[in-house]
Coordinates of C-alpha atoms in Angstrom, one line a residue:
Chain A
M1 CA -95.0 7.1 10.4
S2 CA -94.4 5.3 13.4
R3 CA -97.6 3.0 11.8
K4 CA -95.8 2.5 8.5
E5 CA -92.1 0.3 10.7
T6 CA -94.5 -1.4 12.5
G7 CA -95.5 -2.9 9.7
G8 CA -92.1 -3.2 7.7
F9 CA -91.2 -5.1 11.6
K10 CA -93.9 -7.5 11.7
R11 CA -93.4 -7.8 7.6
S12 CA -90.0 -8.9 8.1
Y13 CA -90.8 -10.7 11.9
N14 CA -93.4 -13.1 9.3
D15 CA -91.2 -13.3 6.6
K16 CA -88.1 -14.7 8.8
I17 CA -91.0 -17.4 9.6
F18 CA -91.9 -18.0 6.7
D19 CA -88.3 -18.3 6.1
V20 CA -87.3 -20.3 8.7
A21 CA -91.0 -23.2 7.3
D22 CA -89.6 -23.2 4.5
T23 CA -86.1 -24.0 4.4
V24 CA -87.8 -27.0 6.8
I25 CA -90.0 -28.3 4.3
L26 CA -87.4 -28.0 1.4
V27 CA -85.4 -30.5 4.5
V28 CA -88.2 -32.6 4.9
L29 CA -89.3 -33.3 1.3
L30 CA -85.7 -34.0 0.3
F31 CA -85.2 -36.4 2.7
V32 CA -88.5 -38.0 1.3
F33 CA -87.7 -38.6 -1.9
L34 CA -84.7 -39.2 -1.1
W35 CA -84.6 -41.9 1.6
P36 CA -86.0 -44.7 0.2
L37 CA -83.6 -44.9 -2.5
W38 CA -81.5 -43.9 -0.3
F39 CA -82.5 -47.2 1.8
V40 CA -82.0 -49.2 -0.9
L41 CA -79.2 -48.5 -2.0
I42 CA -77.3 -49.0 1.6
A43 CA -79.3 -52.4 2.6
S44 CA -78.0 -53.8 -1.2
F45 CA -74.9 -53.7 0.5
S46 CA -76.1 -54.9 3.8
D47 CA -76.6 -58.3 6.3
Y48 CA -79.9 -59.6 5.9
N49 CA -80.5 -59.9 9.5
A50 CA -79.3 -56.1 10.6
V51 CA -81.9 -55.0 7.9
A52 CA -84.8 -56.7 9.2
S53 CA -84.4 -56.4 12.4
G54 CA -84.4 -52.7 11.9
Q55 CA -80.9 -51.5 12.7
V56 CA -80.3 -50.8 9.4
F57 CA -81.9 -47.3 8.8
L58 CA -79.2 -44.5 7.9
W59 CA -75.7 -46.7 7.0
P60 CA -74.9 -49.7 5.5
K61 CA -74.5 -52.7 8.3
G62 CA -72.3 -55.7 7.7
L63 CA -71.0 -54.6 4.2
T64 CA -71.6 -57.5 2.6
L65 CA -71.3 -58.7 -1.5
G66 CA -73.9 -61.1 -0.8
G67 CA -77.4 -59.4 -2.8
Y68 CA -75.6 -58.2 -5.9
Q69 CA -73.0 -61.8 -6.1
E70 CA -77.1 -63.9 -5.5
V71 CA -77.8 -61.9 -8.8
F72 CA -74.9 -62.6 -10.2
K73 CA -75.8 -66.2 -10.8
Y74 CA -79.4 -65.5 -11.4
D75 CA -79.4 -65.8 -15.3
T76 CA -83.2 -65.7 -16.5
L77 CA -81.9 -61.2 -14.7
W78 CA -80.0 -61.2 -17.4
R79 CA -81.1 -62.3 -20.1
G80 CA -84.6 -60.0 -19.5
Y81 CA -81.9 -57.9 -19.3
A82 CA -80.9 -58.2 -22.3
N83 CA -84.6 -58.0 -23.9
T84 CA -85.4 -54.6 -22.0
I85 CA -81.3 -53.6 -24.3
F86 CA -83.0 -54.5 -27.4
Y87 CA -86.6 -53.3 -26.6
S88 CA -85.5 -49.9 -25.3
V89 CA -82.7 -48.8 -28.2
V90 CA -84.5 -50.4 -31.7
G91 CA -87.5 -48.8 -29.4
T92 CA -86.7 -45.9 -28.8
T93 CA -85.1 -45.5 -32.8
V94 CA -89.1 -46.3 -33.5
N95 CA -89.6 -43.9 -30.9
M96 CA -88.1 -41.2 -33.1
I97 CA -88.1 -42.0 -36.7
M98 CA -91.7 -41.1 -36.0
T99 CA -91.8 -38.8 -33.4
V100 CA -90.4 -36.7 -36.1
C101 CA -91.8 -38.0 -39.3
C102 CA -94.9 -36.5 -36.8
A103 CA -93.9 -33.4 -35.7
Y104 CA -92.1 -32.3 -39.2
P105 CA -95.2 -32.1 -41.4
L106 CA -97.3 -31.0 -38.7
S107 CA -95.2 -27.8 -37.5
C108 CA -94.8 -26.7 -41.5
K109 CA -97.9 -24.1 -42.0
D110 CA -97.6 -24.5 -45.6
F111 CA -98.5 -29.0 -45.4
K112 CA -102.1 -28.2 -46.7
P113 CA -104.1 -31.5 -44.7
R114 CA -101.8 -30.0 -41.2
K115 CA -105.4 -29.6 -39.5
V116 CA -107.6 -32.3 -40.4
I117 CA -104.7 -34.6 -39.4
M118 CA -104.0 -32.5 -36.0
Y119 CA -108.0 -33.2 -34.8
V120 CA -107.8 -36.9 -36.2
L121 CA -104.7 -37.6 -34.2
M122 CA -106.4 -36.0 -31.8
F123 CA -109.1 -37.3 -30.8
T124 CA -107.4 -40.5 -30.2
M125 CA -105.5 -39.4 -27.2
Y126 CA -108.6 -38.7 -25.5
F127 CA -110.4 -42.6 -27.0
S128 CA -109.5 -44.9 -27.7
G129 CA -110.7 -48.7 -27.7
G130 CA -109.4 -50.2 -25.2
L131 CA -107.5 -53.4 -24.0
I132 CA -109.3 -55.9 -26.4
P133 CA -109.8 -54.0 -28.8
T134 CA -106.1 -53.1 -29.0
Y135 CA -105.3 -56.8 -27.9
L136 CA -107.2 -58.6 -31.0
V137 CA -105.4 -56.1 -33.4
V138 CA -102.0 -57.1 -32.1
K139 CA -103.4 -60.8 -32.3
S140 CA -104.9 -60.4 -36.2
L141 CA -101.6 -58.9 -37.5
G142 CA -99.9 -62.1 -35.8
L143 CA -97.0 -59.7 -33.3
L144 CA -99.1 -61.7 -30.0
S145 CA -95.1 -63.3 -28.4
T146 CA -93.2 -62.4 -30.4
R147 CA -90.1 -58.9 -30.3
W148 CA -91.8 -56.8 -32.5
A149 CA -95.3 -57.0 -29.9
M150 CA -92.7 -55.1 -28.3
I151 CA -92.0 -52.1 -29.6
I152 CA -94.5 -51.6 -32.9
P153 CA -98.1 -51.3 -30.5
G154 CA -96.5 -48.7 -28.8
A155 CA -94.7 -46.5 -32.0
V156 CA -95.3 -43.0 -31.3
S157 CA -97.0 -41.7 -28.7
F158 CA -98.5 -38.0 -30.0
Y159 CA -97.5 -36.3 -26.4
N160 CA -94.8 -36.6 -27.8
C161 CA -95.3 -36.0 -31.5
L162 CA -96.9 -32.5 -30.1
I163 CA -94.1 -31.6 -27.4
V164 CA -91.7 -31.7 -30.6
R165 CA -94.2 -30.3 -33.8
S166 CA -94.2 -27.1 -31.2
Y167 CA -90.6 -26.3 -30.6
F168 CA -90.0 -26.7 -34.3
M169 CA -92.9 -24.4 -34.5
N170 CA -91.9 -21.6 -31.5
S171 CA -88.4 -22.1 -31.8
I172 CA -86.7 -22.8 -34.8
P173 CA -87.1 -18.8 -37.1
T174 CA -88.6 -18.9 -39.8
E175 CA -85.7 -16.5 -42.3
L176 CA -83.3 -19.9 -41.8
K177 CA -86.1 -22.3 -44.0
E178 CA -86.6 -19.1 -46.4
A179 CA -82.4 -19.2 -46.5
S180 CA -81.9 -22.2 -47.5
T181 CA -85.1 -22.9 -50.0
L182 CA -83.1 -20.0 -51.8
D183 CA -80.2 -22.3 -51.2
G184 CA -82.7 -25.3 -52.7
A185 CA -82.7 -27.0 -50.3
N186 CA -85.3 -28.8 -50.1
A187 CA -87.6 -30.3 -47.0
A188 CA -85.3 -33.1 -46.1
Q189 CA -82.1 -31.2 -46.6
Y190 CA -83.7 -28.3 -44.0
L191 CA -84.9 -30.8 -41.7
V192 CA -82.5 -33.0 -41.7
K193 CA -79.4 -30.1 -41.7
V194 CA -80.9 -27.0 -40.2
V195 CA -83.8 -27.9 -38.0
L196 CA -82.6 -31.7 -36.4
P197 CA -79.5 -30.2 -34.8
L198 CA -81.1 -27.5 -33.7
S199 CA -83.0 -29.0 -31.8
K200 CA -81.6 -31.5 -29.7
P201 CA -82.6 -30.8 -26.7
V202 CA -86.3 -31.4 -26.8
L203 CA -84.9 -34.3 -29.3
A204 CA -82.5 -36.3 -26.0
V205 CA -85.9 -35.1 -23.8
V206 CA -87.9 -36.7 -26.5
A207 CA -85.9 -39.8 -26.6
L208 CA -85.6 -40.0 -22.4
Y209 CA -89.3 -40.7 -22.3
Y210 CA -88.8 -43.2 -23.9
F211 CA -86.3 -45.1 -23.4
V212 CA -87.9 -44.9 -20.2
G213 CA -90.7 -45.6 -20.8
H214 CA -89.7 -48.9 -22.4
W215 CA -87.3 -49.6 -20.0
N216 CA -90.2 -50.2 -17.0
D217 CA -92.3 -50.8 -19.3
Y218 CA -94.6 -54.0 -17.7
Y219 CA -97.5 -53.8 -19.5
N220 CA -97.1 -54.4 -22.8
A221 CA -95.6 -57.8 -21.8
L222 CA -98.2 -58.7 -19.1
I223 CA -100.7 -58.4 -22.6
Y224 CA -98.5 -59.6 -25.0
I225 CA -95.8 -62.3 -24.8
Y226 CA -95.8 -65.0 -23.2
D227 CA -92.8 -66.7 -24.0
K228 CA -89.8 -66.8 -20.9
D229 CA -87.2 -66.0 -23.5
L230 CA -88.8 -62.7 -25.2
Y231 CA -89.4 -61.5 -20.4
P232 CA -87.6 -58.0 -20.1
L233 CA -85.8 -56.9 -16.8
Q234 CA -89.7 -56.0 -15.6
S235 CA -91.7 -59.2 -15.7
I236 CA -88.2 -60.4 -13.9
L237 CA -88.5 -57.9 -11.5
K238 CA -92.1 -58.7 -10.5
N239 CA -91.6 -62.2 -10.3
L240 CA -89.0 -61.5 -8.2
L241 CA -89.7 -58.7 -6.2
C242 CA -94.6 -58.6 -5.8
D243 CA -94.3 -62.2 -5.6
V244 CA -95.4 -62.9 -2.4
Q245 CA -95.4 -67.1 -2.7
S246 CA -92.4 -67.4 -3.7
T247 CA -90.5 -66.4 -0.5
M248 CA -93.0 -68.5 2.2
D249 CA -93.4 -71.1 0.3
M250 CA -90.5 -73.3 2.7
G251 CA -91.6 -76.1 4.7
G252 CA -89.8 -79.7 6.0
M253 CA -85.6 -78.9 4.8
D254 CA -83.7 -77.4 7.1
T255 CA -83.7 -74.0 9.2
E256 CA -80.8 -72.5 9.6
F257 CA -80.2 -73.4 6.0
L258 CA -83.1 -72.5 4.4
S259 CA -83.5 -69.1 6.8
Q260 CA -80.2 -68.7 5.9
L261 CA -81.3 -69.4 1.9
Y262 CA -84.4 -66.8 2.8
A263 CA -82.0 -63.9 3.9
R264 CA -79.9 -64.4 0.9
K265 CA -83.1 -64.1 -1.4
Q266 CA -84.6 -60.8 0.5
I267 CA -81.0 -58.6 -0.2
M268 CA -80.4 -59.9 -3.9
K269 CA -84.0 -58.0 -3.7
Y270 CA -82.7 -54.9 -2.9
S271 CA -79.4 -55.8 -5.3
V272 CA -81.7 -56.2 -8.2
I273 CA -83.4 -53.4 -7.3
I274 CA -79.9 -51.1 -7.8
V275 CA -79.1 -52.9 -10.8
S276 CA -81.9 -52.4 -12.6
M277 CA -81.8 -48.4 -12.2
I278 CA -78.8 -49.0 -13.4
P279 CA -79.0 -47.8 -17.0
V280 CA -81.8 -44.5 -16.8
L281 CA -79.4 -43.7 -13.7
M282 CA -77.2 -43.1 -15.6
I283 CA -78.9 -41.0 -18.5
Y284 CA -80.8 -38.9 -16.0
P285 CA -78.0 -36.3 -14.9
F286 CA -77.6 -35.9 -18.6
V287 CA -80.8 -35.1 -19.6
Q288 CA -82.1 -33.8 -16.2
K289 CA -81.0 -29.7 -16.7
Y290 CA -83.3 -30.4 -20.3
F291 CA -86.2 -32.0 -18.2
V292 CA -88.4 -28.5 -17.9
K293 CA -87.5 -26.8 -21.3
G294 CA -89.0 -30.3 -22.5
V295 CA -92.1 -29.8 -19.4
M296 CA -92.5 -26.6 -20.8
V297 CA -92.3 -27.1 -24.4
G298 CA -95.2 -29.7 -24.2
A299 CA -97.1 -27.1 -22.1
V300 CA -97.8 -24.5 -25.2
K301 CA -101.3 -25.4 -26.4
G302 CA -101.1 -27.0 -29.7
Chain B
M1 CA -94.9 -11.1 -59.8
A2 CA -97.2 -14.6 -60.9
K3 CA -98.5 -15.2 -58.0
R4 CA -99.6 -10.6 -58.3
N5 CA -101.5 -12.2 -61.3
A6 CA -102.0 -14.9 -59.9
G7 CA -103.9 -12.8 -57.3
I8 CA -106.1 -11.0 -59.5
V9 CA -107.6 -13.3 -61.6
K10 CA -108.8 -15.1 -58.8
K11 CA -110.1 -18.4 -61.1
K12 CA -109.3 -21.7 -58.5
A13 CA -107.9 -24.4 -60.7
P14 CA -110.0 -28.1 -60.1
L15 CA -109.2 -30.0 -57.5
S16 CA -107.9 -32.3 -58.8
Q17 CA -105.0 -29.8 -60.2
R18 CA -104.8 -28.2 -57.0
I19 CA -104.6 -31.8 -55.0
A20 CA -101.4 -32.5 -58.1
K21 CA -99.8 -29.5 -57.2
E22 CA -99.9 -29.8 -53.6
L23 CA -98.4 -33.2 -54.1
R24 CA -95.9 -32.1 -56.0
H25 CA -94.9 -29.5 -53.5
N26 CA -94.7 -30.6 -50.1
W27 CA -94.4 -35.2 -51.7
I28 CA -91.6 -35.3 -49.0
L29 CA -93.7 -34.5 -46.2
Y30 CA -96.8 -36.7 -47.6
L31 CA -94.5 -38.9 -47.2
M32 CA -93.5 -37.7 -43.9
I33 CA -96.4 -38.5 -42.3
L34 CA -97.7 -41.6 -44.3
P35 CA -95.8 -44.5 -41.3
V36 CA -97.2 -42.2 -38.8
L37 CA -101.1 -42.2 -40.2
I38 CA -100.5 -46.2 -41.0
Y39 CA -100.0 -47.1 -37.3
Y40 CA -102.9 -44.5 -35.6
I41 CA -104.7 -46.2 -38.4
I42 CA -103.9 -49.8 -37.3
F43 CA -103.1 -49.5 -33.4
S44 CA -105.8 -46.6 -32.6
Y45 CA -108.6 -46.7 -35.1
T46 CA -109.1 -50.4 -35.9
P47 CA -109.2 -51.1 -32.0
M48 CA -111.7 -49.0 -31.8
Y49 CA -114.0 -49.9 -34.6
G50 CA -113.3 -52.8 -32.5
I51 CA -115.4 -52.1 -30.0
T52 CA -118.4 -53.2 -31.9
I53 CA -118.1 -56.4 -30.2
A54 CA -118.6 -54.5 -27.1
F55 CA -122.8 -54.9 -28.3
K56 CA -122.1 -58.6 -30.4
D57 CA -121.9 -61.4 -28.8
Y58 CA -118.4 -62.5 -30.4
K59 CA -117.0 -65.4 -32.0
V60 CA -113.2 -66.2 -32.2
K61 CA -114.3 -68.2 -35.7
Q62 CA -117.1 -65.8 -36.8
G63 CA -115.2 -62.6 -35.6
I64 CA -116.2 -58.7 -35.3
L65 CA -118.4 -58.5 -38.1
G66 CA -119.8 -62.3 -38.7
S67 CA -120.6 -62.5 -34.8
A68 CA -124.3 -61.4 -33.6
W69 CA -125.6 -58.5 -31.9
V70 CA -127.0 -58.2 -28.8
G71 CA -127.5 -54.8 -28.2
L72 CA -126.7 -54.3 -24.0
K73 CA -126.8 -57.3 -23.0
H74 CA -123.5 -56.9 -21.7
F75 CA -123.5 -53.8 -20.1
K76 CA -127.3 -54.7 -18.3
R77 CA -124.9 -57.5 -17.0
F78 CA -121.6 -55.8 -15.5
F79 CA -124.3 -53.5 -14.3
G80 CA -126.5 -56.2 -12.2
V81 CA -122.8 -57.6 -11.6
Y82 CA -122.3 -58.8 -7.4
N83 CA -119.4 -56.4 -7.2
F84 CA -120.9 -53.7 -9.8
T85 CA -121.0 -51.4 -6.8
N86 CA -117.9 -51.9 -4.8
L87 CA -115.7 -52.3 -8.4
L88 CA -117.0 -48.5 -9.1
K89 CA -116.9 -46.9 -5.6
N90 CA -112.9 -48.2 -5.6
T91 CA -112.1 -46.5 -9.1
L92 CA -114.3 -43.3 -7.3
T93 CA -112.4 -43.9 -3.7
L94 CA -108.8 -44.0 -6.0
S95 CA -108.8 -41.2 -8.3
I96 CA -110.8 -39.6 -6.5
Y97 CA -108.5 -39.3 -3.6
S98 CA -105.7 -38.8 -5.4
L99 CA -106.3 -35.7 -6.9
L100 CA -108.2 -34.2 -4.7
V101 CA -103.7 -35.1 -2.3
G102 CA -101.8 -35.1 -5.8
F103 CA -103.9 -31.8 -7.5
P104 CA -102.6 -29.3 -4.2
I105 CA -99.0 -30.9 -3.7
P106 CA -96.9 -30.8 -6.8
I107 CA -98.7 -26.5 -6.2
I108 CA -97.8 -26.5 -3.3
F109 CA -94.0 -27.5 -3.2
A110 CA -93.7 -25.6 -5.8
L111 CA -94.9 -22.2 -4.7
I112 CA -92.0 -22.9 -1.5
L113 CA -90.1 -24.2 -4.5
N114 CA -89.8 -20.4 -5.7
Y115 CA -89.5 -19.0 -2.4
S116 CA -86.8 -20.9 -0.8
T117 CA -84.2 -18.3 0.0
K118 CA -81.8 -21.4 -0.3
P119 CA -80.1 -21.5 -3.8
V120 CA -78.2 -25.0 -3.4
L121 CA -81.2 -26.3 -0.6
K122 CA -83.8 -25.6 -3.8
K123 CA -81.5 -27.2 -6.7
A124 CA -80.8 -30.5 -4.9
T125 CA -84.3 -30.6 -4.0
Q126 CA -85.7 -29.5 -7.2
M127 CA -83.2 -31.9 -8.5
I128 CA -83.9 -35.5 -6.6
S129 CA -87.9 -35.0 -6.2
Y130 CA -88.0 -35.9 -10.6
A131 CA -86.1 -39.4 -9.6
P132 CA -88.5 -41.7 -8.6
H133 CA -90.5 -40.0 -10.9
F134 CA -88.3 -41.9 -14.0
I135 CA -88.3 -46.0 -11.9
S136 CA -90.7 -48.8 -13.1
T137 CA -94.3 -49.5 -11.5
V138 CA -92.3 -52.5 -10.5
V139 CA -89.7 -51.4 -8.8
V140 CA -92.0 -48.8 -6.1
C141 CA -94.3 -52.4 -5.6
G142 CA -91.1 -53.9 -5.0
M143 CA -89.8 -51.1 -2.6
L144 CA -94.0 -50.8 -0.5
Q145 CA -93.1 -55.0 -0.9
L146 CA -90.3 -54.7 1.3
F147 CA -90.8 -51.6 3.1
L148 CA -94.3 -52.5 4.5
D149 CA -93.4 -56.4 5.3
K150 CA -95.6 -57.2 8.5
N151 CA -92.2 -58.5 10.0
T152 CA -89.0 -57.1 7.9
G153 CA -89.8 -54.1 6.6
V154 CA -88.3 -50.7 7.9
F155 CA -91.6 -49.0 8.7
N156 CA -92.5 -51.2 10.9
S157 CA -89.1 -51.8 12.8
V158 CA -90.2 -47.5 13.1
R159 CA -92.6 -48.8 14.6
A160 CA -90.9 -51.6 17.7
L161 CA -88.8 -48.4 18.0
F162 CA -91.7 -46.4 19.8
G163 CA -93.4 -50.5 21.1
L164 CA -95.9 -50.0 18.5
E165 CA -96.6 -53.6 17.1
G166 CA -95.6 -54.6 13.5
I167 CA -98.9 -54.6 10.7
S168 CA -98.9 -56.1 7.6
F169 CA -99.9 -53.0 5.7
L170 CA -100.2 -54.7 2.7
S171 CA -102.7 -57.1 3.5
N172 CA -105.0 -53.9 4.9
E173 CA -108.2 -54.0 2.6
H174 CA -108.3 -50.1 4.4
M175 CA -105.0 -49.3 4.4
F176 CA -104.4 -50.1 1.0
K177 CA -105.7 -46.3 -0.8
H178 CA -103.6 -44.4 1.5
I179 CA -101.2 -46.7 0.4
Y180 CA -101.4 -46.4 -3.0
V181 CA -102.5 -42.4 -3.4
W182 CA -99.0 -41.2 -0.7
S183 CA -97.0 -43.8 -3.0
G184 CA -98.2 -42.0 -6.3
V185 CA -97.8 -38.5 -4.8
W186 CA -93.3 -39.7 -3.9
Q187 CA -93.5 -40.7 -7.2
G188 CA -95.0 -37.4 -9.5
M189 CA -94.9 -34.7 -6.9
G190 CA -91.4 -33.9 -7.7
W191 CA -92.3 -34.0 -11.8
S192 CA -95.6 -32.5 -11.7
A193 CA -94.0 -29.2 -9.7
I194 CA -91.7 -28.7 -12.6
I195 CA -95.0 -26.6 -15.0
Y196 CA -95.3 -24.7 -11.9
I197 CA -92.5 -24.5 -11.2
S198 CA -92.1 -22.5 -14.6
S199 CA -94.7 -21.0 -14.5
L200 CA -93.8 -19.3 -11.4
A201 CA -90.4 -17.6 -12.7
G202 CA -92.5 -16.2 -15.2
V203 CA -94.4 -13.5 -13.2
D204 CA -93.8 -10.5 -13.6
Y205 CA -91.1 -9.5 -10.7
E206 CA -91.8 -6.2 -11.0
L207 CA -95.7 -7.5 -9.8
H208 CA -93.4 -8.7 -6.6
E209 CA -91.3 -4.7 -6.1
A210 CA -94.2 -3.1 -5.9
A211 CA -96.1 -5.3 -3.7
I212 CA -93.0 -5.0 -1.9
I213 CA -92.7 -1.7 -0.8
D214 CA -96.6 -1.8 -0.7
G215 CA -95.5 -3.9 3.2
A216 CA -97.1 -6.7 1.8
S217 CA -96.1 -10.0 3.6
K218 CA -93.7 -13.0 1.1
I219 CA -97.7 -15.3 2.1
Q220 CA -99.7 -12.6 0.9
R221 CA -97.4 -12.3 -2.4
M222 CA -97.9 -15.9 -2.7
R223 CA -101.7 -14.8 -2.5
Y224 CA -102.1 -12.3 -4.4
I225 CA -99.2 -12.3 -7.8
D226 CA -98.6 -15.7 -7.6
I227 CA -101.3 -17.9 -7.5
P228 CA -103.3 -15.8 -10.1
S229 CA -100.7 -16.0 -12.3
I230 CA -100.0 -19.0 -12.7
T231 CA -104.2 -20.1 -12.8
P232 CA -104.5 -20.7 -15.7
T233 CA -102.0 -23.3 -15.4
I234 CA -104.0 -24.9 -12.5
V235 CA -107.0 -25.4 -14.7
M236 CA -105.6 -26.4 -17.5
L237 CA -104.6 -29.8 -16.3
L238 CA -107.2 -29.9 -13.4
I239 CA -109.5 -30.3 -16.8
L240 CA -107.0 -32.5 -17.6
Q241 CA -106.9 -34.4 -14.1
L242 CA -110.0 -34.5 -14.5
G243 CA -110.5 -36.3 -18.0
G244 CA -109.0 -38.8 -16.5
L245 CA -110.7 -39.5 -13.3
M246 CA -112.3 -42.4 -13.9
S247 CA -108.2 -43.9 -15.8
V248 CA -106.4 -45.6 -11.9
G249 CA -103.0 -46.4 -12.7
F250 CA -103.7 -50.0 -13.9
E251 CA -100.3 -51.5 -13.5
K252 CA -99.7 -50.2 -9.9
A253 CA -103.3 -52.2 -8.2
Y254 CA -102.5 -54.7 -9.9
L255 CA -99.5 -55.6 -9.1
L256 CA -100.3 -54.3 -5.2
Q257 CA -103.3 -56.4 -6.0
N258 CA -103.9 -59.5 -3.2
S259 CA -106.2 -61.5 -1.8
L260 CA -106.7 -59.9 0.9
N261 CA -106.6 -56.3 0.6
S262 CA -109.1 -56.9 -3.5
P263 CA -112.5 -55.6 -1.5
A264 CA -110.8 -52.6 -2.1
S265 CA -108.3 -52.8 -4.8
S266 CA -110.7 -54.5 -8.0
I267 CA -111.3 -51.0 -9.5
I268 CA -112.4 -51.6 -13.7
S269 CA -109.4 -51.2 -15.3
T270 CA -108.0 -54.8 -13.5
Y271 CA -111.2 -56.5 -13.9
V272 CA -111.6 -55.4 -17.5
Y273 CA -108.2 -57.2 -17.8
E274 CA -109.1 -60.1 -15.4
Q275 CA -111.9 -60.8 -17.5
G276 CA -110.9 -59.7 -21.4
L277 CA -107.6 -61.4 -20.7
T278 CA -108.1 -63.9 -18.0
N279 CA -111.7 -65.0 -18.5
A280 CA -111.3 -64.3 -22.6
S281 CA -114.7 -63.1 -22.8
Y282 CA -113.7 -60.3 -24.8
D283 CA -117.1 -59.1 -25.1
Y284 CA -117.8 -58.3 -22.0
S285 CA -114.3 -56.8 -20.6
T286 CA -115.1 -54.6 -23.8
A287 CA -118.0 -53.5 -22.6
V288 CA -116.1 -52.6 -18.7
G289 CA -114.2 -50.3 -20.9
L290 CA -116.3 -48.7 -23.2
F291 CA -118.1 -47.9 -20.2
N292 CA -115.3 -46.1 -18.2
T293 CA -113.7 -44.5 -21.4
V294 CA -116.8 -43.2 -22.1
V295 CA -117.6 -41.8 -18.2
N296 CA -113.5 -40.1 -19.0
V297 CA -114.6 -38.3 -22.3
I298 CA -118.0 -36.6 -20.6
L299 CA -115.8 -35.8 -17.3
L300 CA -112.9 -34.6 -19.6
V301 CA -116.1 -32.7 -22.0
S302 CA -118.3 -31.7 -18.9
S303 CA -115.4 -29.7 -17.5
N304 CA -113.7 -28.5 -21.0
T305 CA -116.9 -26.5 -21.0
F306 CA -117.4 -25.7 -17.4
S307 CA -114.2 -23.9 -17.2
K308 CA -114.8 -22.7 -21.0
K309 CA -118.2 -21.1 -19.7
V310 CA -116.9 -20.5 -15.7
L311 CA -113.2 -19.1 -16.1
N312 CA -112.8 -18.4 -19.9
E313 CA -109.8 -20.7 -20.0
S314 CA -110.5 -23.8 -22.1
L315 CA -108.6 -27.3 -23.7
F316 CA -110.7 -26.8 -26.7

């Protein structure tokens, strides 16, 4: 009896330490996730000299909109922004149509070539031609340095098809299909009127994946786009943020003026990051609640 | 009735008729999947055929078919190139380091979240932990450049508070792997944890109740109930990760690369890009890429086979 009690005491004591440690770790992690983003936000509103000298850490200092004024004057960036909106909207539309066209037949049990097609497409997930062979195909189709090079080579991702397919198979009751067949609906009517409205959560998640993929796409532009007018936002961000050279080359001019210019340019980098993230941040809260579902459905073995 | 008769007779119609019937019955489905198949034939299977240029002396004018076969010439060249071991070493260092750190951390994070007694904190941390996943590689690299700047970066400002001198993190080849891996952890850990969080939520609570009655502490419950319950998920994801061991993210390495850290940041995928698009040696670059893919496939298949035999879990 007494042993059990001490055991119990020890347990609750251990568990208390555990709970405290657990909470501390979570608070630290919350800070780790949030702080870099928070810092970019406050730095974008702060005076650059305060940022550079390390006075900005948790709150903005010397409030200014200079960075944002600089961003609004930067035409190249806005052209990239417009291009990216085009690539993301058109690209995601194409992606969603293709994904449903792929996922729905593969979810129908009476579709005979289902298994063969599954294997054929699954293979592409593990083995691909690689950079140059794909580049040569895109080139031979005449897509190089056109807007379509940002959309067509990535028209569908089989991984996302699998997510949608398993949702169709596992979350839509088969009775509905029987009922609608009895009512004389064909496969297309059933898909549009019954399946798609019932699949909104998974479609929202997959659309978000695609949209963010397009929004953040730098790779395709690097390889396929040579025309600067067609550059997406990320290519322009790359030149702005990751080019060490551009910030160092300044010599022989009025130093006071130059250091001002430099400061504005540096602060603009923070502002640009914020401006570039706005659309994704706007969609994020709406779709966020479906994430867990989307990821879990995708984990179901194909 | 008709169906039952067909079953009794058991005489199959000729193949062409059966195909015609299937097509008539499911024509909508065939029509839907057609563009998808065309897409995969053009953008996945045609490039697979294009891999043959790895064994050829590719001349643009002569095309893939017309170019002369050269056997393993490009592979031999790659294995003999002066920085071959360096490329391989960097690729493996980054990928193994990423795996060792990036794989267990989301599992631990999910367990910690699962045992949190503060619902609001738990929810907030979980929600915010996904956010970095949605930030583009370009922006992450830009943030790294800004934060790690030798004179103005906030990391060096913090170091200055402790009287330490500024370091040019990104110009240091020894720092590169840590920057690469830990920024990857920051970006990916919340997202990768989702799957474990969901598996943990699915663990039968009766097991926990029984364990509590038996006097198990939280750590013991974690060790003997939760971890065994999510092992299948862990194994499945581990196989997938092993299969991608050689495909270290091109973008981040490419974007963070500069002349000073390149001894550590040149990896196979950046080399493929350099050779293929900067130098336009299509055939050679394809050979290097193929080497990489083949190693990946071998790793995937062998880890899958291993886990099928030893753990009875497998992906395919």
